[in-house]
Amino acid sequence: MLNLKNVKIDRCGTGISAPKDAHINADGLEITNTQKAIELRDPPNLMKSLGLPENTPPEYLIDAMKILEGNQDLPSNERIDSLQKSSLLQWLGTSADLVTIGTVLLSAQAQGLISSALERLLG
C-alpha cells in the first residue's frame, strides 16, 4: 500500500512507479513536469528473477522446491545434489549449473520468496 498525502512531484522522469497490483491512496497529490506521471509495472518474472529461462514450466520449479523441502535435514551441498534428478534440471539439460541453480533456489526458499511468488502465480 502506498499512502500519499499532500505530496508534490515536479520535474522528474517518472513521478510514481509502482507494481500493477499496488494499492495507492492519494490525497493532495500534485504531479507536474514529468515524462510519466504514474507508471504501473508488471511484476518481475519469477523465473527470470531466479536466473532461469522465462519459459521454464512452473511445475518444474515446484518439483525442485519439493525435492529441497523433502531433504531439509541434509547439509546444503547434499540438498543441492538432490536436484540432479529433478524435472527442472532434466529440462534445462547440460546448460544448467547445478550448484548455481541450487544455491539460488535454497536462498530464495530460505527468504520465503518462492512460496509467496508461486502462490500468486498459481492462485
C-alpha positions as a printed NumPy array, in Angstrom:
array([[  0.   ,   0.   ,   0.   ],
       [  1.268,   3.43 ,  -0.954],
       [ -0.208,   6.323,   1.031],
       [  0.476,   9.79 ,  -0.362],
       [ -0.807,  12.874,   1.421],
       [ -0.005,  16.432,   0.338],
       [  2.795,  15.302,  -1.991],
       [  4.142,  17.406,  -4.845],
       [  6.289,  15.743,  -7.512],
       [  7.868,  18.055, -10.083],
       [ 10.481,  17.866, -12.862],
       [ 11.413,  14.199, -12.961],
       [ 11.256,  11.279, -15.372],
       [  8.564,   9.253, -13.62 ],
       [  6.546,  10.666, -10.748],
       [  5.412,   7.377,  -9.209],
       [  6.398,   3.864, -10.238],
       [  4.61 ,   1.005,  -8.524],
       [  3.657,  -2.623,  -9.175],
       [  0.487,  -3.055, -11.225],
       [ -1.377,  -4.541,  -8.264],
       [ -0.327,  -1.816,  -5.801],
       [ -2.967,  -0.051,  -3.778],
       [ -2.357,   3.69 ,  -3.927],
       [ -4.183,   6.143,  -1.678],
       [ -3.578,   9.742,  -2.71 ],
       [ -4.85 ,  12.9  ,  -1.049],
       [ -3.479,  16.228,  -2.208],
       [ -1.153,  14.69 ,  -4.817],
       [  0.263,  17.014,  -7.469],
       [  2.484,  15.701, -10.276],
       [  3.818,  18.233, -12.811],
       [  6.52 ,  18.493, -15.469],
       [  7.216,  14.759, -15.638],
       [  7.738,  12.466, -18.605],
       [  5.361,   9.977, -16.982],
       [  3.133,  10.823, -14.02 ],
       [  2.311,   7.304, -12.813],
       [  3.764,   4.034, -14.06 ],
       [  2.154,   0.743, -13.074],
       [  4.625,  -2.085, -13.711],
       [  4.127,  -5.771, -14.324],
       [  5.72 ,  -7.809, -11.538],
       [  9.134,  -9.217, -12.404],
       [  9.022, -12.657, -13.973],
       [  9.685, -15.205, -11.227],
       [ 11.764, -17.495, -13.423],
       [ 13.877, -14.639, -14.733],
       [ 14.48 , -13.332, -11.21 ],
       [ 15.8  , -16.794, -10.28 ],
       [ 18.158, -16.867, -13.258],
       [ 16.038, -19.418, -15.115],
       [ 14.662, -19.085, -18.658],
       [ 11.371, -17.156, -18.7  ],
       [  9.62 , -20.116, -20.341],
       [ 10.541, -22.521, -17.526],
       [  7.43 , -24.586, -16.747],
       [  6.256, -23.687, -13.215],
       [  5.684, -27.357, -12.396],
       [  9.43 , -27.986, -12.853],
       [ 10.264, -25.287, -10.321],
       [  7.659, -26.747,  -7.96 ],
       [  9.253, -30.186,  -8.368],
       [ 12.688, -28.785,  -7.499],
       [ 11.318, -26.965,  -4.452],
       [  9.585, -30.131,  -3.23 ],
       [ 12.872, -32.004,  -3.512],
       [ 14.643, -29.321,  -1.469],
       [ 11.823, -29.323,   1.106],
       [ 11.981, -33.105,   1.404],
       [ 15.697, -33.   ,   2.12 ],
       [ 15.731, -30.209,   4.721],
       [ 17.671, -32.314,   7.209],
       [ 20.606, -32.742,   4.823],
       [ 23.548, -30.328,   4.534],
       [ 23.161, -27.687,   1.804],
       [ 25.563, -29.369,  -0.624],
       [ 23.629, -32.652,  -0.407],
       [ 20.318, -30.826,  -0.846],
       [ 21.715, -29.211,  -3.988],
       [ 22.979, -32.577,  -5.255],
       [ 19.474, -33.993,  -4.752],
       [ 18.252, -31.652,  -7.508],
       [ 20.257, -33.61 , -10.094],
       [ 17.272, -35.816, -10.98 ],
       [ 14.629, -33.093, -10.794],
       [ 12.488, -32.341, -13.816],
       [ 13.889, -28.789, -13.697],
       [ 17.488, -29.917, -14.182],
       [ 16.452, -32.511, -16.768],
       [ 14.589, -29.812, -18.713],
       [ 17.481, -27.348, -18.513],
       [ 19.883, -30.024, -19.737],
       [ 23.63 , -29.612, -19.912],
       [ 23.43 , -25.822, -19.823],
       [ 22.382, -25.99 , -16.175],
       [ 24.932, -25.288, -13.466],
       [ 23.635, -27.4  , -10.59 ],
       [ 25.496, -25.523,  -7.858],
       [ 24.424, -22.076,  -9.084],
       [ 20.778, -23.043,  -9.537],
       [ 20.681, -24.976,  -6.279],
       [ 22.245, -22.123,  -4.325],
       [ 19.79 , -19.58 ,  -5.765],
       [ 16.805, -21.827,  -5.004],
       [ 17.989, -22.522,  -1.446],
       [ 18.48 , -18.812,  -0.823],
       [ 15.095, -17.891,  -2.288],
       [ 13.459, -20.675,  -0.294],
       [ 15.072, -19.503,   2.954],
       [ 13.77 , -15.981,   2.341],
       [ 10.275, -17.249,   1.533],
       [ 10.436, -15.685,  -1.931],
       [  9.465, -18.698,  -3.964],
       [  6.482, -19.888,  -1.959],
       [  4.817, -16.463,  -1.965],
       [  5.548, -15.972,  -5.674],
       [  4.201, -19.421,  -6.548],
       [  1.049, -18.715,  -4.554],
       [  0.474, -15.603,  -6.679],
       [  1.375, -17.463,  -9.871],
       [ -0.836, -20.476,  -9.238],
       [ -3.589, -18.73 ,  -7.322]])
